[in-house]
């Protein structure tokens, strides 16, 4: 249970005084929480030159760990330090795991079930999914096994955040039907509205246009291409401004590049960086890999026209998109219609990325998680195959439940019904579960009322509708009666521990009556089925339903032959 002002922890590989996208993003995330009086902290690695244990009101907790859990490098650090980190995580109410592919999440994975905090995971791009031969010096094949395990990890989270719907990360989440996914794009300060130094006056800039690049001296940032565009540009009215501080992979090449239309600025002054954005006409992103680079949000906020390589979430911004070697051509396209591109960039920021929208989205997520903290999660598994006409109604009946802590899982494939139910169960993360066939519906109060029974298995009365309208009273559920006739229905509320003990549905009943077989097995295992004496489930009877074409007499003989020696 949360206190009135919960403790919120972010885990981040690099944090202030390192000034990069993750640091800035967490600063924005933390601000409204701090304003409400929450305790906010960051768990991070050691960083040279960090002399403070608090930045912007965020407490910093360092751990002497490094690396990622793959064979190529592994996680560096003592067993004791790893355990200290895990025990530390257990002291927080909400944890934001920021990014995959680093020790902050990898060390925690084996202990996620022991960590009671509500967990929000922002994978931040999943760069290891890229099919290039290397990923930051690590062979791509090293990440295959890492990401094969990722869906299981994601399903243990209370929320999975993704900053873009135009990225392979989003495709991965959709492909694996990850529950609780939230689209949560980034933000930046409103640079246009800020009072800042006059960058042009400070540097004596007389050129008509400023083309800006802000990025660290790392090879994947593509600084050589920024210099190449400057070198090949035939115009004399453009100044290329590069602001870089961190990293040293290309710092020497940049500092030795001498050109009258090139300015390299290396300073710690954040205010002057923002002033450069405000003065710039065009922002050029030259990277070979990104996820959701903060610099694009900052450029849009400042009203810069955007020229970018086709990396990360570039399609989320209006701009000209080019491969690195064609950026020079893109520059001319931008300049030829500069005012339009600048307006489009700023308009996009105002409509989708300004801080007020950012905080509103996160506030909704955190409030939802707080409301769920005292209520068990119920996983509702909907079988949708061949139910195109009705499945929308089934799903809406789940979304309309008065009980809110629900995980919706939709299984849509052509495998047998028993196997489809087993697949759905393998994906669930709730303490309770309920199956719902895609042509049936739940009454809005069903789950809320069933939970109040606090029993292992709860089955409500139901009503047949459409081709036949009949009210049905379920039960009794003693073994002898259930052996003769299935007196339950599939849409019962069941505790997860029951399925864990009884096991999955048997594939020999893939054509139907798999639930009857399962109820008998559950009764033999010692579990009781409780009746909820109220009609809270609607069973659609129609000519296309699976039960309509079933040989019920054959199924009855098959069931009773299997269980004939087990009458209790």
XYZ file of C-alpha atoms in Angstrom:
568
model
C 0.000 0.000 0.000
C 1.319 3.436 -0.899
C 1.720 6.246 1.570
C 0.018 9.533 0.730
C 3.297 10.688 -0.818
C 5.000 7.609 -2.277
C 8.705 7.158 -2.868
C 9.558 7.105 -6.567
C 12.854 5.760 -7.910
C 14.316 6.083 -11.396
C 17.085 3.774 -12.541
C 19.353 5.348 -15.124
C 22.782 4.378 -16.461
C 24.020 7.983 -16.695
C 22.761 10.917 -14.678
C 23.838 14.449 -13.825
C 26.389 15.958 -14.017
C 26.315 14.029 -17.320
C 23.909 16.119 -19.374
C 22.207 13.914 -21.931
C 18.744 12.837 -22.977
C 18.106 10.413 -20.073
C 19.159 12.955 -17.419
C 16.940 15.609 -18.932
C 13.998 13.250 -19.370
C 14.140 12.131 -15.737
C 14.378 15.750 -14.603
C 11.100 16.467 -16.398
C 9.470 13.321 -15.040
C 10.521 14.150 -11.493
C 9.436 17.779 -11.353
C 5.659 17.334 -10.839
C 6.341 14.528 -8.348
C 8.652 16.775 -6.344
C 6.041 19.542 -6.501
C 3.585 17.153 -4.820
C 6.086 16.409 -2.066
C 7.071 12.920 -3.235
C 10.505 11.594 -2.434
C 12.321 11.085 -5.737
C 15.619 9.305 -6.262
C 17.858 7.967 -9.030
C 19.860 4.741 -8.871
C 22.805 5.069 -11.229
C 26.417 4.106 -11.811
C 29.441 5.992 -10.580
C 30.413 8.995 -12.693
C 33.722 10.914 -12.645
C 33.324 14.407 -11.296
C 30.019 13.830 -9.501
C 30.421 15.652 -6.209
C 26.745 16.187 -5.361
C 24.250 13.633 -4.098
C 21.265 15.663 -5.281
C 20.391 17.395 -8.569
C 17.199 19.391 -9.157
C 15.785 17.944 -5.927
C 16.445 14.349 -7.068
C 18.572 12.292 -4.675
C 21.361 10.305 -6.335
C 22.292 6.787 -5.189
C 25.429 5.331 -6.784
C 26.256 1.666 -7.320
C 29.592 0.309 -8.453
C 28.129 -1.780 -11.269
C 28.469 -1.724 -15.043
C 27.692 -3.738 -18.164
C 24.805 -5.714 -19.600
C 23.740 -9.315 -19.088
C 25.072 -10.810 -22.328
C 28.049 -13.124 -22.890
C 30.122 -10.464 -24.658
C 30.605 -8.345 -21.543
C 28.437 -9.428 -18.624
C 27.697 -7.347 -15.548
C 30.761 -6.043 -13.770
C 30.572 -5.719 -10.003
C 30.713 -7.808 -6.858
C 27.978 -10.156 -5.751
C 27.585 -8.027 -2.633
C 27.053 -4.837 -4.658
C 24.441 -6.510 -6.826
C 22.594 -7.711 -3.732
C 22.811 -4.243 -2.179
C 21.145 -2.855 -5.297
C 18.325 -5.444 -5.202
C 17.630 -4.818 -1.516
C 17.638 -1.077 -2.198
C 14.955 -1.505 -4.878
C 12.708 -3.197 -2.336
C 12.475 0.018 -0.283
C 10.612 2.069 -2.943
C 6.927 2.353 -3.860
C 7.243 3.025 -7.608
C 10.260 2.231 -9.796
C 10.871 3.576 -13.299
C 13.348 1.248 -15.007
C 14.869 3.502 -17.640
C 16.182 1.566 -20.663
C 16.945 -2.058 -21.469
C 20.448 -3.401 -22.084
C 22.165 -2.275 -18.893
C 22.726 -3.515 -15.371
C 19.940 -1.412 -13.803
C 17.251 -3.692 -15.222
C 19.329 -6.823 -15.810
C 20.399 -7.211 -12.164
C 16.786 -6.727 -11.048
C 15.190 -9.252 -13.437
C 15.651 -12.431 -11.340
C 14.106 -10.650 -8.344
C 11.162 -8.831 -9.937
C 8.608 -11.025 -8.161
C 10.235 -10.175 -4.813
C 10.172 -6.421 -5.432
C 6.768 -5.178 -4.270
C 7.097 -1.743 -5.860
C 4.922 -0.893 -8.833
C 7.170 -1.143 -11.877
C 7.245 1.051 -14.972
C 9.680 0.041 -17.689
C 10.809 2.331 -20.490
C 12.885 0.094 -22.818
C 14.218 3.159 -24.696
C 14.616 1.730 -28.148
C 15.885 -1.837 -27.744
C 18.897 -1.143 -29.938
C 19.954 -4.791 -29.760
C 17.024 -5.655 -32.015
C 18.730 -3.868 -34.890
C 19.966 -6.304 -37.509
C 23.357 -4.670 -37.986
C 26.494 -6.722 -37.380
C 27.443 -4.748 -34.301
C 25.640 -2.645 -31.719
C 28.011 -0.292 -29.914
C 30.802 -2.791 -30.420
C 28.699 -5.817 -29.427
C 27.868 -8.438 -32.097
C 24.167 -8.454 -32.931
C 23.921 -12.202 -32.275
C 24.721 -11.542 -28.602
C 21.326 -9.890 -28.178
C 19.196 -12.634 -29.743
C 18.839 -14.599 -26.509
C 18.508 -11.361 -24.514
C 15.429 -10.298 -26.458
C 13.920 -13.771 -26.566
C 13.503 -13.383 -22.792
C 12.268 -9.789 -22.988
C 8.496 -10.476 -23.424
C 8.443 -12.410 -20.148
C 10.190 -9.515 -18.398
C 7.828 -6.939 -19.877
C 4.762 -8.850 -18.696
C 5.967 -8.521 -15.107
C 5.710 -4.729 -15.351
C 2.715 -2.689 -14.251
C 3.302 -0.347 -17.171
C 5.530 -0.428 -20.245
C 6.187 3.037 -21.643
C 7.057 3.701 -25.257
C 7.946 7.116 -26.612
C 7.016 6.482 -30.225
C 4.606 4.497 -32.373
C 7.043 4.888 -35.279
C 9.838 2.665 -34.028
C 10.766 -1.019 -33.965
C 10.313 -0.966 -30.155
C 6.585 -0.312 -30.590
C 6.403 -3.058 -33.230
C 8.061 -5.470 -30.782
C 5.560 -4.638 -28.026
C 2.603 -5.132 -30.378
C 3.986 -8.339 -31.884
C 4.269 -9.936 -28.460
C 0.936 -8.553 -27.188
C 2.585 -6.913 -24.207
C -0.094 -5.672 -21.768
C -0.216 -2.266 -20.068
C 1.642 -0.448 -22.848
C 1.364 3.344 -22.727
C 2.368 5.778 -25.453
C 4.337 8.408 -23.510
C 6.325 10.736 -25.779
C 9.069 12.961 -24.437
C 9.104 16.741 -23.976
C 11.438 19.702 -23.550
C 11.449 23.209 -22.154
C 9.520 25.837 -24.103
C 12.691 27.348 -25.544
C 10.839 29.863 -27.690
C 9.297 31.470 -24.586
C 12.535 31.576 -22.553
C 14.611 34.694 -21.932
C 18.075 33.690 -23.089
C 21.371 35.317 -24.089
C 21.667 36.487 -27.686
C 23.723 33.687 -29.226
C 24.317 35.609 -32.460
C 25.572 38.674 -30.604
C 27.745 36.599 -28.255
C 29.576 34.965 -31.182
C 29.271 37.869 -33.595
C 27.317 35.791 -36.110
C 26.556 37.696 -39.330
C 25.421 34.771 -41.489
C 21.762 34.651 -42.484
C 21.204 31.033 -41.453
C 22.449 28.952 -38.517
C 22.501 25.163 -38.881
C 22.841 23.551 -35.447
C 23.964 20.137 -34.224
C 23.973 19.264 -30.509
C 25.437 15.856 -29.672
C 28.289 14.136 -27.874
C 31.609 13.160 -29.450
C 30.617 9.544 -30.077
C 31.060 7.920 -33.467
C 27.378 7.002 -33.917
C 26.481 10.704 -33.682
C 27.844 11.191 -37.226
C 29.896 14.346 -36.659
C 31.962 13.617 -39.741
C 28.802 14.025 -41.843
C 28.021 17.378 -40.258
C 31.530 18.521 -41.176
C 31.133 17.098 -44.694
C 27.909 19.055 -45.299
C 29.704 22.193 -44.126
C 32.670 21.488 -46.393
C 30.535 20.843 -49.482
C 27.995 23.608 -48.953
C 28.322 26.212 -51.751
C 26.422 28.883 -49.856
C 28.219 31.631 -47.983
C 25.219 32.638 -45.873
C 25.165 29.557 -43.622
C 27.031 29.017 -40.337
C 27.329 25.434 -39.100
C 27.336 25.389 -35.289
C 28.250 22.228 -33.425
C 27.835 21.998 -29.659
C 29.505 19.014 -28.070
C 31.011 18.174 -24.718
C 30.812 14.526 -23.672
C 32.782 11.728 -25.336
C 36.149 11.710 -27.052
C 35.784 9.373 -30.026
C 35.719 12.188 -32.577
C 36.597 15.230 -30.448
C 40.050 15.592 -32.003
C 38.713 15.509 -35.575
C 36.070 18.105 -34.756
C 38.505 20.450 -32.987
C 40.972 20.260 -35.880
C 38.356 20.990 -38.540
C 38.968 24.572 -39.625
C 36.436 26.235 -41.881
C 35.149 29.824 -41.994
C 31.550 28.600 -41.854
C 32.043 26.178 -38.959
C 31.851 26.922 -35.244
C 32.548 24.287 -32.582
C 31.367 25.223 -29.107
C 32.427 23.219 -26.084
C 30.967 24.541 -22.849
C 29.063 23.459 -19.746
C 26.612 26.350 -19.917
C 23.161 24.882 -20.495
C 21.735 28.373 -20.946
C 23.998 29.032 -23.923
C 23.001 25.712 -25.483
C 19.355 26.712 -25.237
C 20.276 30.119 -26.679
C 21.841 28.350 -29.666
C 18.588 26.468 -30.295
C 16.641 29.725 -30.140
C 18.995 31.431 -32.587
C 19.193 28.504 -35.021
C 17.117 28.205 -38.182
C 17.774 24.541 -38.918
C 18.621 21.619 -36.649
C 20.582 18.817 -38.323
C 20.638 15.367 -36.710
C 23.424 13.293 -38.268
C 23.344 10.154 -36.104
C 23.485 6.587 -37.349
C 21.450 5.325 -34.361
C 19.017 6.959 -31.940
C 15.807 6.117 -30.106
C 13.900 9.301 -29.267
C 16.650 11.929 -29.169
C 15.909 14.795 -26.783
C 17.549 17.190 -29.222
C 14.666 16.791 -31.693
C 12.138 17.801 -29.046
C 14.313 20.771 -28.130
C 14.702 21.770 -31.768
C 10.937 21.577 -32.330
C 10.329 23.602 -29.180
C 12.676 26.306 -30.489
C 10.901 26.336 -33.847
C 13.892 25.031 -35.806
C 13.304 23.357 -39.144
C 14.439 19.730 -38.820
C 16.832 17.914 -41.159
C 17.544 14.422 -39.885
C 18.855 11.022 -40.778
C 16.332 8.185 -40.768
C 16.994 7.072 -37.209
C 14.879 6.467 -34.118
C 11.508 8.167 -34.087
C 12.377 10.639 -36.869
C 8.913 10.198 -38.411
C 7.360 11.747 -35.311
C 8.629 15.146 -36.471
C 7.860 17.130 -39.628
C 11.121 17.572 -41.490
C 13.344 16.425 -44.314
C 14.666 12.878 -43.886
C 17.858 11.783 -45.613
C 20.571 9.170 -45.461
C 23.797 10.612 -44.073
C 25.467 11.046 -47.454
C 22.489 13.024 -48.811
C 22.104 15.491 -45.946
C 23.572 18.265 -48.095
C 20.720 17.890 -50.599
C 18.278 17.989 -47.706
C 19.717 21.271 -46.522
C 18.789 22.954 -49.794
C 15.254 21.510 -49.594
C 14.831 22.939 -46.110
C 16.157 26.403 -46.963
C 13.918 26.643 -50.032
C 10.832 26.390 -47.811
C 12.305 27.377 -44.460
C 9.422 29.317 -42.914
C 6.980 26.466 -43.556
C 9.271 23.856 -41.998
C 9.927 26.040 -38.954
C 6.206 26.573 -38.382
C 5.446 22.861 -38.853
C 8.115 21.921 -36.311
C 6.891 24.309 -33.621
C 3.234 23.427 -34.240
C 3.971 19.717 -33.760
C 5.673 20.472 -30.444
C 2.734 22.544 -29.201
C 0.187 19.913 -30.202
C 1.925 16.847 -28.794
C 5.174 17.452 -26.911
C 4.814 20.461 -24.638
C 5.444 19.829 -20.904
C 1.810 20.232 -19.844
C 0.804 17.283 -22.039
C 3.807 15.265 -20.915
C 3.002 15.693 -17.225
C -0.687 15.025 -17.774
C 0.087 11.668 -19.410
C 2.455 10.581 -16.635
C 0.142 11.814 -13.893
C -2.587 9.609 -15.331
C -0.284 6.581 -15.352
C 0.956 7.114 -11.795
C -2.560 7.731 -10.464
C -3.766 4.548 -12.150
C -0.910 2.585 -10.606
C -1.657 4.045 -7.166
C -5.314 3.044 -7.467
C -4.244 -0.494 -8.366
C -1.808 -0.833 -5.464
C -4.382 -2.312 -3.051
C -6.296 -4.370 -5.611
C -5.221 -7.659 -7.193
C -4.720 -7.775 -10.933
C -7.250 -9.809 -12.916
C -6.171 -11.104 -16.315
C -9.061 -11.515 -18.756
C -8.122 -13.738 -21.692
C -10.290 -13.274 -24.774
C -10.239 -15.881 -27.556
C -10.826 -13.952 -30.759
C -10.239 -16.458 -33.571
C -13.120 -16.541 -36.082
C -15.083 -14.080 -33.925
C -14.658 -10.952 -36.067
C -18.376 -10.116 -35.855
C -18.576 -10.186 -32.073
C -15.145 -9.825 -30.493
C -15.443 -6.039 -30.288
C -18.452 -6.444 -27.994
C -16.561 -8.968 -25.876
C -13.580 -6.658 -25.445
C -15.813 -3.670 -24.670
C -17.533 -5.678 -21.938
C -14.108 -6.201 -20.338
C -13.163 -2.544 -20.655
C -16.525 -1.574 -19.106
C -15.943 -3.478 -15.865
C -16.406 -1.454 -12.695
C -13.271 -3.132 -11.357
C -10.260 -1.328 -12.811
C -7.124 -3.412 -12.255
C -7.595 -5.594 -15.321
C -5.068 -6.961 -17.773
C -6.683 -7.674 -21.147
C -5.085 -10.404 -23.259
C -6.417 -11.234 -26.717
C -5.450 -14.538 -28.341
C -6.146 -14.693 -32.078
C -4.713 -17.700 -33.880
C -5.878 -20.872 -35.546
C -4.621 -23.398 -32.998
C -7.050 -25.545 -31.048
C -9.147 -24.000 -28.315
C -7.313 -25.806 -25.486
C -3.946 -24.650 -26.795
C -5.258 -21.113 -27.311
C -6.368 -20.952 -23.676
C -2.994 -22.244 -22.540
C -1.245 -19.618 -24.645
C -3.351 -16.896 -23.065
C -2.543 -18.131 -19.592
C 1.190 -18.176 -20.384
C 0.989 -14.455 -21.138
C -0.982 -13.382 -18.089
C 0.505 -11.681 -15.033
C -2.565 -11.367 -12.790
C -3.305 -12.979 -9.440
C -6.691 -14.004 -10.865
C -7.763 -14.869 -14.383
C -10.939 -15.255 -16.389
C -11.476 -16.649 -19.884
C -13.977 -14.999 -22.203
C -14.839 -16.411 -25.611
C -14.952 -13.755 -28.310
C -18.704 -14.024 -28.906
C -19.736 -13.724 -25.234
C -19.995 -10.747 -22.861
C -19.535 -9.852 -19.199
C -21.942 -7.728 -17.155
C -19.995 -4.636 -15.884
C -20.056 -5.639 -12.184
C -19.064 -9.305 -12.635
C -15.394 -9.146 -11.693
C -15.957 -6.694 -8.826
C -18.619 -8.918 -7.244
C -16.743 -12.182 -7.848
C -13.618 -10.838 -6.139
C -15.605 -10.122 -2.961
C -16.153 -13.882 -2.547
C -12.378 -14.352 -2.117
C -12.693 -17.988 -3.225
C -10.444 -20.108 -5.454
C -13.095 -20.471 -8.187
C -16.247 -18.361 -8.572
C -18.870 -19.003 -11.266
C -21.913 -16.755 -11.755
C -25.296 -17.597 -13.208
C -25.692 -16.663 -16.863
C -28.142 -15.925 -19.635
C -28.269 -17.271 -23.173
C -28.973 -14.596 -25.762
C -29.385 -13.973 -29.512
C -30.787 -17.190 -31.044
C -32.020 -18.446 -27.691
C -32.948 -16.516 -24.558
C -32.765 -18.538 -21.370
C -31.607 -17.821 -17.832
C -29.364 -20.536 -16.428
C -28.512 -21.294 -12.801
C -25.100 -22.871 -12.466
C -24.178 -25.693 -10.068
C -24.263 -27.733 -8.031
C -20.535 -28.374 -8.256
C -19.971 -31.600 -6.365
C -17.855 -34.098 -8.292
C -20.635 -36.633 -8.926
C -22.892 -34.006 -10.476
C -20.106 -32.451 -12.523
C -19.087 -35.903 -13.781
C -22.554 -36.388 -15.254
C -22.927 -32.873 -16.644
C -20.850 -29.718 -16.883
C -22.698 -27.326 -14.563
C -20.146 -24.486 -14.876
C -19.068 -22.215 -17.732
C -15.632 -21.094 -18.898
C -15.927 -17.475 -17.708
C -15.253 -18.142 -14.047
C -12.981 -16.029 -11.857
C -10.089 -18.288 -10.827
C -7.053 -17.725 -8.657
C -3.802 -18.231 -10.501
C -2.616 -20.809 -7.956
C -5.418 -23.142 -9.082
C -4.210 -23.225 -12.681
C -0.608 -23.580 -11.485
C -1.553 -26.731 -9.548
C -4.120 -28.273 -11.922
C -2.140 -27.506 -15.080
C -3.273 -26.406 -18.518
C -6.103 -27.554 -20.731
C -5.634 -30.916 -22.443
C -5.090 -30.813 -26.205
C -7.186 -33.982 -26.638
C -10.181 -31.644 -26.128
C -9.061 -29.083 -28.674
C -12.473 -29.183 -30.383
C -14.392 -28.417 -27.199
C -15.418 -29.401 -23.651
C -11.853 -28.682 -22.551
C -13.358 -26.716 -19.662
C -15.443 -29.698 -18.434
C -12.318 -31.827 -18.291
C -10.479 -29.045 -16.455
C -13.246 -28.573 -13.844
C -13.124 -32.266 -13.017
C -9.359 -32.126 -12.632
C -9.651 -29.063 -10.383
C -12.212 -30.810 -8.173
C -9.961 -33.876 -7.918
C -7.109 -31.591 -6.886
C -9.185 -30.463 -3.897
C -10.473 -27.100 -5.082
C -14.088 -26.027 -4.618
C -16.237 -24.140 -7.099
C -18.439 -21.439 -5.592
C -21.661 -20.164 -7.152
C -22.317 -16.420 -7.418
C -26.152 -16.393 -7.555
C -26.575 -13.537 -9.996
C -26.654 -13.322 -13.794
C -23.391 -11.544 -14.635
C -22.352 -13.401 -17.811
C -24.023 -13.443 -21.237
C -23.535 -16.562 -23.374
C -24.256 -15.949 -27.061
C -26.111 -18.804 -28.740
C -25.857 -18.600 -32.530
C -25.432 -20.871 -35.514
C -21.792 -19.999 -36.016
C -20.709 -20.681 -32.439
C -18.209 -23.441 -31.771
C -20.666 -25.371 -29.603
C -23.276 -25.432 -32.382
C -21.220 -27.779 -34.548
C -19.920 -29.949 -31.734
C -20.716 -33.616 -31.182
C -21.758 -33.249 -27.532
C -22.564 -36.921 -27.006
C -19.127 -37.984 -28.225
C -17.516 -35.367 -25.982
C -19.540 -36.619 -22.983
C -18.389 -40.195 -23.570
C -14.788 -39.040 -24.013
C -14.871 -37.048 -20.766
C -16.546 -39.755 -18.727
C -14.255 -42.487 -20.026
C -11.253 -40.435 -18.981
C -12.595 -39.759 -15.487
C -14.643 -42.953 -14.879
C -12.196 -44.281 -12.290
C -12.063 -41.026 -10.374
C -15.612 -40.557 -9.005
C -15.204 -39.139 -5.514
